[in-house]
Tab-separated table of C-alpha atoms in Angstrom:
chain	number	residue	atom	x	y	z
A	1	MET	CA	102.440	64.938	192.677
A	2	SER	CA	100.788	67.865	190.901
A	3	ARG	CA	96.990	68.031	190.625
A	4	ARG	CA	97.350	67.729	186.856
A	5	ASP	CA	98.943	64.289	187.133
A	6	ARG	CA	96.714	62.806	189.808
A	7	PRO	CA	94.938	59.563	188.812
A	8	GLN	CA	91.246	59.471	188.113
A	9	HIS	CA	90.229	57.760	191.362
A	10	ASP	CA	91.664	60.691	193.367
A	11	LEU	CA	89.542	63.073	191.409
A	12	ASP	CA	86.516	60.812	191.702
A	13	ARG	CA	86.737	60.976	195.505
A	14	GLU	CA	86.244	64.715	195.239
A	15	LEU	CA	83.068	64.322	193.227
A	16	ILE	CA	79.619	64.089	194.745
A	17	SER	CA	77.442	61.891	192.575
A	18	VAL	CA	74.579	63.393	190.633
A	19	SER	CA	72.070	61.141	192.375
A	20	LEU	CA	73.080	62.431	195.814
A	21	ALA	CA	72.873	65.985	194.599
A	22	ARG	CA	69.423	65.319	193.166
A	23	ARG	CA	68.157	63.761	196.416
A	24	ARG	CA	69.524	66.670	198.432
A	25	PHE	CA	67.950	69.161	196.026
A	26	SER	CA	64.586	67.352	196.190
A	27	ARG	CA	64.574	67.384	200.031
A	28	TRP	CA	65.123	71.140	200.050
A	29	LEU	CA	62.182	71.620	197.707
A	30	LEU	CA	59.916	69.685	200.126
A	31	VAL	CA	60.808	71.800	203.163
A	32	PRO	CA	58.205	74.499	203.924
A	33	ALA	CA	59.485	77.976	203.095
A	34	ALA	CA	59.127	79.180	206.682
A	35	GLN	CA	61.482	76.419	207.965
A	36	MET	CA	64.028	76.697	205.145
A	37	VAL	CA	67.476	77.971	206.109
A	38	VAL	CA	69.656	78.507	203.025
A	39	PRO	CA	72.982	80.373	202.769
A	40	VAL	CA	72.746	83.595	200.804
A	41	THR	CA	75.199	82.342	198.154
A	42	TRP	CA	73.003	79.305	197.444
A	43	ALA	CA	69.807	81.359	197.288
A	44	LEU	CA	71.378	83.589	194.636
A	45	ALA	CA	72.897	80.716	192.642
A	46	ALA	CA	72.582	80.818	188.897
A	47	ARG	CA	70.720	78.089	187.067
A	48	VAL	CA	71.485	76.618	183.657
A	49	ALA	CA	68.488	77.272	181.423
A	50	SER	CA	69.883	75.045	178.691
A	51	ALA	CA	72.873	72.739	178.181
A	52	ARG	CA	73.647	71.589	174.637
A	53	ILE	CA	76.178	69.291	172.935
A	54	TRP	CA	77.082	69.588	169.239
A	55	PRO	CA	79.313	66.611	168.294
A	56	ALA	CA	81.273	66.564	165.030
A	57	MET	CA	84.545	65.161	163.748
A	58	GLU	CA	85.780	68.713	163.221
A	59	TYR	CA	85.171	69.606	166.871
A	60	THR	CA	82.632	69.054	169.627
A	61	ARG	CA	80.963	72.051	171.274
A	62	VAL	CA	79.289	72.126	174.697
A	63	THR	CA	77.173	75.161	175.628
A	64	PHE	CA	75.862	76.237	179.038
A	65	GLU	CA	73.244	78.991	178.822
A	66	THR	CA	72.274	80.989	181.922
A	67	ASP	CA	70.671	84.283	182.854
A	68	VAL	CA	73.904	85.617	184.405
A	69	ALA	CA	77.595	85.469	183.512
A	70	LEU	CA	79.486	82.566	185.130
A	71	GLU	CA	82.878	82.545	186.846
A	72	HIS	CA	84.792	79.473	185.695
A	73	ARG	CA	88.136	77.690	185.849
A	74	LEU	CA	89.505	75.033	183.506
A	75	GLN	CA	91.919	72.169	184.313
A	76	VAL	CA	93.459	69.742	181.836
A	77	LEU	CA	94.254	66.307	183.307
A	78	LYS	CA	96.144	63.339	181.879
A	79	ASN	CA	96.214	59.556	182.329
A	80	PRO	CA	93.398	59.316	181.381
A	81	ASP	CA	92.599	62.461	179.376
A	82	ARG	CA	90.044	64.633	181.129
A	83	LEU	CA	88.909	68.246	181.304
A	84	VAL	CA	87.559	69.745	184.522
A	85	ILE	CA	85.517	72.947	184.616
A	86	ASP	CA	84.702	74.470	188.008
A	87	ILE	CA	81.798	76.925	187.751
A	88	GLU	CA	81.111	79.188	190.715
A	89	GLY	CA	77.611	79.942	191.937
A	90	LEU	CA	75.890	77.450	189.680
A	91	ASP	CA	72.881	75.455	190.817
A	92	LEU	CA	72.392	71.827	189.753
A	93	SER	CA	69.220	72.237	187.702
A	94	SER	CA	67.425	69.311	186.066
A	95	GLU	CA	68.577	70.588	182.670
A	96	LEU	CA	72.209	70.364	183.742
A	97	ALA	CA	71.772	67.057	185.581
A	98	ASP	CA	70.514	65.542	182.326
A	99	LEU	CA	73.643	66.563	180.395
A	100	PRO	CA	75.580	63.271	180.910
A	101	ARG	CA	72.772	61.311	179.220
A	102	ARG	CA	73.058	63.500	176.117
A	103	VAL	CA	76.538	62.252	175.274
A	104	GLN	CA	76.115	60.128	172.144
A	105	HIS	CA	77.955	56.816	171.999
A	106	ASP	CA	79.488	57.844	168.678
A	107	ASP	CA	80.633	61.279	169.859
A	108	PRO	CA	84.126	61.424	168.348
A	109	HIS	CA	85.656	63.246	171.313
A	110	ILE	CA	83.643	62.864	174.560
A	111	ALA	CA	83.386	59.490	176.317
A	112	ALA	CA	81.322	60.665	179.315
A	113	ILE	CA	80.395	63.673	181.440
A	114	ARG	CA	80.246	63.650	185.250
A	115	LEU	CA	78.936	66.306	187.633
A	116	GLY	CA	79.741	67.019	191.260
A	117	ARG	CA	79.375	69.685	193.942
A	118	GLN	CA	82.498	71.369	195.333
A	119	PRO	CA	82.902	73.652	198.386
A	120	ALA	CA	81.943	77.333	198.184
A	121	ASN	CA	78.896	76.573	196.020
A	122	THR	CA	80.989	75.490	193.033
A	123	LEU	CA	79.802	72.945	190.506
A	124	ARG	CA	82.412	70.670	188.899
A	125	VAL	CA	81.894	69.288	185.390
A	126	VAL	CA	84.312	66.525	184.320
A	127	PHE	CA	84.682	65.538	180.665
A	128	ASP	CA	86.162	62.082	180.072
A	129	LEU	CA	87.809	62.321	176.648
A	130	LYS	CA	88.502	59.709	174.006
A	131	ALA	CA	91.832	61.360	173.169
A	132	GLU	CA	93.878	64.394	174.115
A	133	MET	CA	92.159	67.571	172.923
A	134	ARG	CA	92.858	71.274	172.657
A	135	PRO	CA	90.118	72.991	174.679
A	136	ASP	CA	88.806	76.505	174.055
A	137	LEU	CA	86.615	77.872	176.854
A	138	PHE	CA	85.048	81.298	176.479
A	139	ALA	CA	82.003	83.323	177.528
A	140	LEU	CA	79.521	85.132	175.288
A	141	SER	CA	77.225	88.015	176.183
A	142	PRO	CA	73.499	87.776	175.407
A	143	VAL	CA	72.570	88.095	171.727
A	144	GLY	CA	69.346	87.416	169.852
A	145	SER	CA	67.264	84.875	171.764
A	146	TYR	CA	70.278	83.626	173.769
A	147	GLY	CA	71.221	84.623	177.301
A	148	HIS	CA	74.741	84.418	178.718
A	149	ARG	CA	76.631	81.457	177.270
A	150	LEU	CA	79.698	79.593	178.467
A	151	ILE	CA	81.111	77.626	175.527
A	152	LEU	CA	83.614	74.769	175.514
A	153	ASP	CA	85.072	73.745	172.158
A	154	LEU	CA	86.992	70.454	172.068
A	155	ASN	CA	89.385	70.557	169.119
A	156	PRO	CA	91.550	67.662	167.887
A	157	LEU	CA	95.270	68.280	168.370
A	158	VAL	CA	95.692	67.752	164.623
A	159	PRO	CA	92.898	69.727	162.909
A	160	LEU	CA	91.047	68.106	160.043
A	161	ASP	CA	92.535	69.222	156.745
A	162	PRO	CA	89.863	69.956	154.100
A	163	LEU	CA	92.380	69.425	151.296
A	164	MET	CA	93.356	65.967	152.553
A	165	ALA	CA	89.690	65.082	153.016
A	166	LEU	CA	89.018	66.150	149.428
A	167	LEU	CA	91.929	64.082	148.099
A	168	GLU	CA	90.764	61.034	150.076
A	169	SER	CA	87.300	61.480	148.583
A	170	GLU	CA	88.834	61.680	145.104
A	171	ARG	CA	90.843	58.524	145.712
A	172	ALA	CA	87.755	56.654	146.934
A	173	LYS	CA	85.766	57.823	143.900
A	174	GLY	CA	88.557	56.678	141.597
A	175	ASN	CA	88.723	53.271	143.247
A	176	ALA	CA	84.966	52.884	142.919
A	177	ALA	CA	85.166	53.800	139.225
A	178	ASP	CA	87.949	51.255	138.687
A	179	ALA	CA	85.949	48.554	140.443
A	180	ALA	CA	82.927	49.334	138.270
A	181	GLY	CA	85.067	49.525	135.130
A	182	THR	CA	83.775	53.031	134.327
A	183	ARG	CA	86.877	55.193	134.771
A	184	GLY	CA	87.571	57.122	131.615
A	185	SER	CA	84.572	55.664	129.845
A	186	SER	CA	82.755	58.884	129.095
A	187	ALA	CA	83.524	61.153	126.149
A	188	ASP	CA	83.695	64.141	128.495
A	189	ASP	CA	86.387	62.438	130.573
A	190	ARG	CA	88.499	61.637	127.498
A	191	SER	CA	88.106	65.162	126.171
A	192	ALA	CA	89.158	66.601	129.523
A	193	LEU	CA	92.241	64.374	129.636
A	194	ARG	CA	93.262	65.265	126.059
A	195	SER	CA	92.940	68.963	126.749
A	196	GLY	CA	95.046	68.648	129.881
A	197	SER	CA	92.488	70.565	131.940
A	198	ARG	CA	92.646	70.220	135.679
A	199	PRO	CA	89.782	69.252	138.003
A	200	ILE	CA	87.410	72.069	138.924
A	201	THR	CA	86.831	72.401	142.669
A	202	VAL	CA	83.577	73.860	144.022
A	203	ALA	CA	83.300	74.813	147.699
A	204	ILE	CA	79.682	74.473	148.874
A	205	ASP	CA	78.839	76.308	152.086
A	206	PRO	CA	75.631	75.314	153.939
A	207	GLY	CA	74.785	78.406	155.974
A	208	HIS	CA	74.430	78.524	159.755
A	209	GLY	CA	74.550	75.292	161.837
A	210	GLY	CA	74.850	74.224	165.472
A	211	GLU	CA	74.105	77.096	167.833
A	212	ASP	CA	72.947	79.193	164.883
A	213	PRO	CA	69.695	77.790	163.427
A	214	GLY	CA	69.318	80.572	160.872
A	215	ALA	CA	65.753	81.545	160.012
A	216	ILE	CA	62.890	79.416	161.338
A	217	GLY	CA	59.699	78.859	159.342
A	218	ARG	CA	56.169	78.888	160.730
A	219	ARG	CA	56.092	75.066	160.639
A	220	GLY	CA	59.267	74.935	162.705
A	221	THR	CA	61.594	74.347	159.736
A	222	TYR	CA	65.196	75.306	160.495
A	223	GLU	CA	67.170	77.019	157.762
A	224	LYS	CA	70.355	75.216	158.839
A	225	ASP	CA	68.716	71.826	158.162
A	226	VAL	CA	67.237	72.479	154.720
A	227	VAL	CA	70.324	74.238	153.339
A	228	LEU	CA	72.501	71.315	154.476
A	229	ALA	CA	70.159	68.902	152.662
A	230	ILE	CA	70.294	70.984	149.466
A	231	SER	CA	74.086	71.365	149.746
A	232	ARG	CA	74.605	67.614	150.080
A	233	LYS	CA	72.490	66.992	146.983
A	234	LEU	CA	74.434	69.649	145.080
A	235	LYS	CA	77.737	68.063	146.139
A	236	THR	CA	76.596	64.685	144.808
A	237	MET	CA	75.749	66.270	141.454
A	238	VAL	CA	79.055	68.126	141.195
A	239	ASP	CA	81.028	64.988	142.120
A	240	ALA	CA	79.228	63.065	139.393
A	241	GLN	CA	80.253	65.641	136.780
A	242	PRO	CA	83.386	64.682	134.795
A	243	ASN	CA	86.437	66.621	135.942
A	244	MET	CA	84.601	68.317	138.834
A	245	ARG	CA	84.646	67.798	142.586
A	246	ALA	CA	82.976	69.468	145.558
A	247	MET	CA	83.811	70.187	149.194
A	248	LEU	CA	81.315	71.025	151.959
A	249	THR	CA	82.376	73.610	154.539
A	250	ARG	CA	80.224	71.681	157.033
A	251	ASP	CA	78.691	68.226	156.686
A	252	GLY	CA	76.745	68.097	159.944
A	253	ASP	CA	74.845	70.160	162.483
A	254	TYR	CA	77.667	72.260	163.897
A	255	PHE	CA	78.706	75.881	163.547
A	256	VAL	CA	81.601	77.054	161.379
A	257	PRO	CA	82.694	80.708	161.765
A	258	LEU	CA	82.442	82.817	158.626
A	259	ALA	CA	86.195	83.321	158.251
A	260	GLN	CA	86.833	79.573	158.609
A	261	ARG	CA	84.389	78.861	155.779
A	262	VAL	CA	86.476	81.098	153.530
A	263	GLN	CA	89.696	79.539	154.848
A	264	LYS	CA	88.472	76.056	153.915
A	265	ALA	CA	87.646	77.135	150.378
A	266	ARG	CA	91.088	78.690	149.948
A	267	ARG	CA	92.777	75.612	151.463
A	268	VAL	CA	91.363	73.380	148.710
A	269	GLN	CA	92.103	76.068	146.082
A	270	ALA	CA	88.446	76.255	145.145
A	271	ASP	CA	87.469	77.654	141.748
A	272	LEU	CA	84.046	78.683	143.053
A	273	PHE	CA	82.439	79.303	146.451
A	274	ILE	CA	78.650	78.930	146.819
A	275	SER	CA	76.968	79.758	150.135
A	276	ILE	CA	73.464	78.235	150.366
A	277	HIS	CA	70.755	79.922	152.474
A	278	ALA	CA	66.980	80.251	152.852
A	279	ASP	CA	65.693	83.808	153.153
A	280	ALA	CA	63.275	85.224	155.714
A	281	PHE	CA	61.321	88.436	156.059
A	282	ARG	CA	58.842	89.851	158.541
A	283	GLU	CA	56.039	89.701	155.937
A	284	ALA	CA	54.968	86.197	154.930
A	285	ARG	CA	54.126	87.222	151.360
A	286	ALA	CA	57.788	87.822	150.446
A	287	ARG	CA	58.834	85.061	148.059
A	288	GLY	CA	61.355	84.032	145.411
A	289	SER	CA	65.004	83.083	144.949
A	290	SER	CA	67.938	85.503	144.947
A	291	VAL	CA	71.659	85.449	144.165
A	292	PHE	CA	74.183	87.819	145.729
A	293	ALA	CA	77.791	88.758	145.072
A	294	LEU	CA	80.192	90.905	147.081
A	295	SER	CA	80.210	94.688	146.806
A	296	GLU	CA	83.143	96.970	147.511
A	297	SER	CA	81.108	100.153	147.253
A	298	GLY	CA	77.873	99.618	149.139
A	299	ALA	CA	74.797	97.457	148.705
A	300	THR	CA	72.697	97.574	145.528
A	301	SER	CA	69.498	97.845	147.581
A	302	ALA	CA	68.337	98.448	151.129
A	303	ALA	CA	67.128	94.834	151.274
A	304	ALA	CA	70.561	93.528	150.219
A	305	LYS	CA	72.236	95.682	152.877
A	306	TRP	CA	69.828	94.410	155.538
A	307	LEU	CA	70.361	90.797	154.507
A	308	ALA	CA	74.163	91.121	154.542
A	309	LYS	CA	74.031	92.585	158.045
A	310	LYS	CA	71.798	89.719	159.200
A	311	GLU	CA	74.024	87.025	157.671
A	312	ASN	CA	77.195	88.682	159.001
A	313	ASN	CA	75.766	88.403	162.523
A	314	ALA	CA	76.080	84.596	162.266
A	315	ASP	CA	79.373	84.682	164.179
A	316	LEU	CA	77.693	86.421	167.131
A	317	ILE	CA	74.784	83.968	167.201
A	318	GLY	CA	76.789	80.847	166.352
A	319	GLY	CA	79.386	81.694	168.990
A	320	VAL	CA	82.876	82.887	168.078
A	321	ASP	CA	85.552	83.880	170.569
A	322	LEU	CA	86.154	87.357	169.152
A	323	ASP	CA	89.314	87.765	171.248
A	324	ARG	CA	91.019	84.976	169.269
A	325	ARG	CA	90.396	86.115	165.714
A	326	ASP	CA	93.381	85.935	163.403
A	327	PRO	CA	94.363	89.528	162.503
A	328	VAL	CA	96.372	88.350	159.494
A	329	LEU	CA	93.338	86.553	158.087
A	330	ALA	CA	91.167	89.603	158.752
A	331	ARG	CA	93.541	91.786	156.729
A	332	THR	CA	93.642	89.197	153.947
A	333	LEU	CA	89.868	89.117	153.663
A	334	LEU	CA	89.205	92.819	154.043
A	335	ASP	CA	92.118	94.763	152.597
A	336	LEU	CA	92.909	93.140	149.244
A	337	SER	CA	91.381	94.569	146.086
A	338	GLN	CA	88.634	92.247	144.879
A	339	THR	CA	87.612	93.833	141.594
A	340	ALA	CA	88.429	90.755	139.471
A	341	GLN	CA	86.787	88.395	141.977
A	342	ILE	CA	83.595	90.458	141.993
A	343	SER	CA	83.496	90.545	138.174
A	344	ASP	CA	83.726	86.740	137.980
A	345	SER	CA	81.230	86.380	140.836
A	346	LEU	CA	78.677	88.436	138.932
A	347	LYS	CA	79.187	86.219	135.870
A	348	VAL	CA	78.587	82.951	137.712
A	349	GLY	CA	75.803	84.595	139.710
A	350	ARG	CA	73.901	85.423	136.526
A	351	HIS	CA	74.188	81.820	135.316
A	352	VAL	CA	72.967	80.452	138.665
A	353	LEU	CA	70.143	82.994	138.813
A	354	GLU	CA	69.032	81.895	135.342
A	355	GLY	CA	69.187	78.254	136.438
A	356	ILE	CA	67.303	78.650	139.701
A	357	GLY	CA	64.678	80.732	137.913
A	358	THR	CA	63.606	77.591	136.059
A	359	HIS	CA	62.440	76.078	139.355
A	360	ASN	CA	61.284	78.975	141.508
A	361	THR	CA	60.046	82.535	141.189
A	362	LEU	CA	62.888	85.063	141.264
A	363	HIS	CA	62.742	87.646	144.037
A	364	LYS	CA	64.972	89.961	141.997
A	365	ALA	CA	65.794	89.561	138.305
A	366	ASN	CA	69.426	90.659	138.747
A	367	VAL	CA	72.349	89.535	140.896
A	368	GLU	CA	72.438	91.856	143.894
A	369	GLN	CA	75.534	92.973	145.806
A	370	ALA	CA	76.332	93.732	149.441
A	371	GLY	CA	79.153	93.338	151.963
A	372	PHE	CA	78.720	89.657	152.876
A	373	ALA	CA	81.674	88.554	155.027
A	374	VAL	CA	81.506	84.981	153.739
A	375	LEU	CA	82.051	86.170	150.133
A	376	LYS	CA	85.323	87.995	150.810
A	377	ALA	CA	87.873	85.477	149.556
A	378	PRO	CA	89.974	87.728	147.302
A	379	ASP	CA	90.907	84.975	144.838
A	380	ILE	CA	87.718	82.849	144.519
A	381	PRO	CA	84.533	83.856	142.679
A	382	SER	CA	81.905	83.717	145.432
A	383	ILE	CA	78.121	83.892	145.466
A	384	LEU	CA	75.397	83.548	148.083
A	385	VAL	CA	72.163	81.849	147.000
A	386	GLU	CA	68.931	82.480	148.887
A	387	THR	CA	67.011	79.455	147.613
A	388	ALA	CA	63.560	80.558	148.823
A	389	PHE	CA	61.792	82.394	151.646
A	390	ILE	CA	61.427	80.051	154.597
A	391	SER	CA	59.107	82.683	156.098
A	392	ASN	CA	56.659	82.151	153.208
A	393	PRO	CA	54.376	79.176	154.024
A	394	ASP	CA	54.305	77.890	150.416
A	395	GLU	CA	58.058	78.171	149.920
A	396	GLU	CA	58.688	76.634	153.342
A	397	LEU	CA	56.867	73.526	152.072
A	398	LYS	CA	59.180	73.472	149.050
A	399	LEU	CA	62.236	73.723	151.276
A	400	ARG	CA	60.989	70.808	153.385
A	401	SER	CA	60.353	68.608	150.346
A	402	GLY	CA	63.115	66.240	149.254
A	403	ARG	CA	61.894	66.517	145.657
A	404	HIS	CA	62.098	70.304	145.672
A	405	GLN	CA	65.457	70.226	147.452
A	406	THR	CA	66.733	68.142	144.535
A	407	ARG	CA	65.241	70.625	142.058
A	408	PHE	CA	66.969	73.538	143.827
A	409	ALA	CA	70.277	71.665	143.740
A	410	GLU	CA	69.815	70.744	140.049
A	411	SER	CA	69.056	74.329	139.057
A	412	ILE	CA	72.147	75.643	140.855
A	413	HIS	CA	74.256	72.864	139.340
A	414	ASP	CA	73.009	73.710	135.838
A	415	GLY	CA	74.048	77.333	136.274
A	416	VAL	CA	77.490	76.344	137.567
A	417	THR	CA	78.032	73.955	134.649
A	418	ARG	CA	77.110	76.640	132.097
A	419	TYR	CA	79.473	79.116	133.751
A	420	PHE	CA	82.478	76.789	133.639
A	421	SER	CA	81.717	75.702	130.065
A	422	GLN	CA	82.103	79.354	129.045
A	423	ASN	CA	84.768	80.322	131.608
A	424	PRO	CA	87.175	77.397	132.055
A	425	PRO	CA	89.505	77.889	135.039
A	426	LEU	CA	93.066	78.959	134.381
A	427	ALA	CA	95.984	76.640	135.019
A	428	ARG	CA	97.484	77.084	138.474
A	429	ALA	CA	101.125	77.962	139.100
């Protein structure tokens, strides 16, 4: 029988329980240094500084962060479905020993995590899965505030389809309208049906997420949290608009690579892509809202160039396996002429800038341009909205406030509505 097909109890016999490992580790700590005899490999063992789990329906990510790179091996086992990672030279720190307790009962993919010591100073981590998964295991070099990271992504065998999710949401909304007796009751709905216009789809992209917190305010406010809150409110407003619907590129605290955000918008054939962010600068007095579009010929200001570079680093901070990027997608996003897309993006950007200016000071009176990777869909008008400066204490309070989050969402929604009233989308082939 191959090791892959061995039953769980065989594997369990190879595992040393966490409690035994803890007791052994504690006894070593109590031995006086002069009497301690430790093999060289153990003395030089790496320690996990942090172990994190980011559960989501789209995928679950597990991150091990250490001060040195880790040698690792991955096994996929069946009956039941399990993943086994053997990590060489890794010490069983308290941070790592606590990892099994961090598995949430509603994690869509992980049932449990078990730890055990193997020969040759190797730590074994076993993931009991709720279903068969496609694992991606890769290492990342230090970047920003992070050290070396070993990342495990657990992906469903059948990826979630954003188009199907959008259609299911539409069906549920229609059923709710039927039950309430309100379908087709508004004049706008009847007008839209008579004109034969199709639904307008808006892709809303909450920036950052998961491993990538974005900017952090002085009060400890995370950009990834406030932009998700604003994006959800904006989605609710768009969905309530006759003949309009919205899709979120992420609807939880997990990271989505920049190219995948664009892919999702193209998959649902979005008529508009809006990426929501909260700006930051080294000086606390910087304030105001901004709107950006893509540029093919350089940034319109040094600040726009700096911001685009910072936002484009999200893949490095959030954690993307750069060796597995899709070269076809890269060519699609980078090589196609985007003159028409940029022209439309500037139009909608001006409407949104006018709308958001009714709620907050404007940092710049015009739509700025730079080479934002997330705005490079060649066939979708795309803008990036910096709602406010999270590094400004007053604007950080606004971003934390549910009332002001609603006002930000309303002002963006007003600008989008004005744009589409003047620029109705063309019929699709």
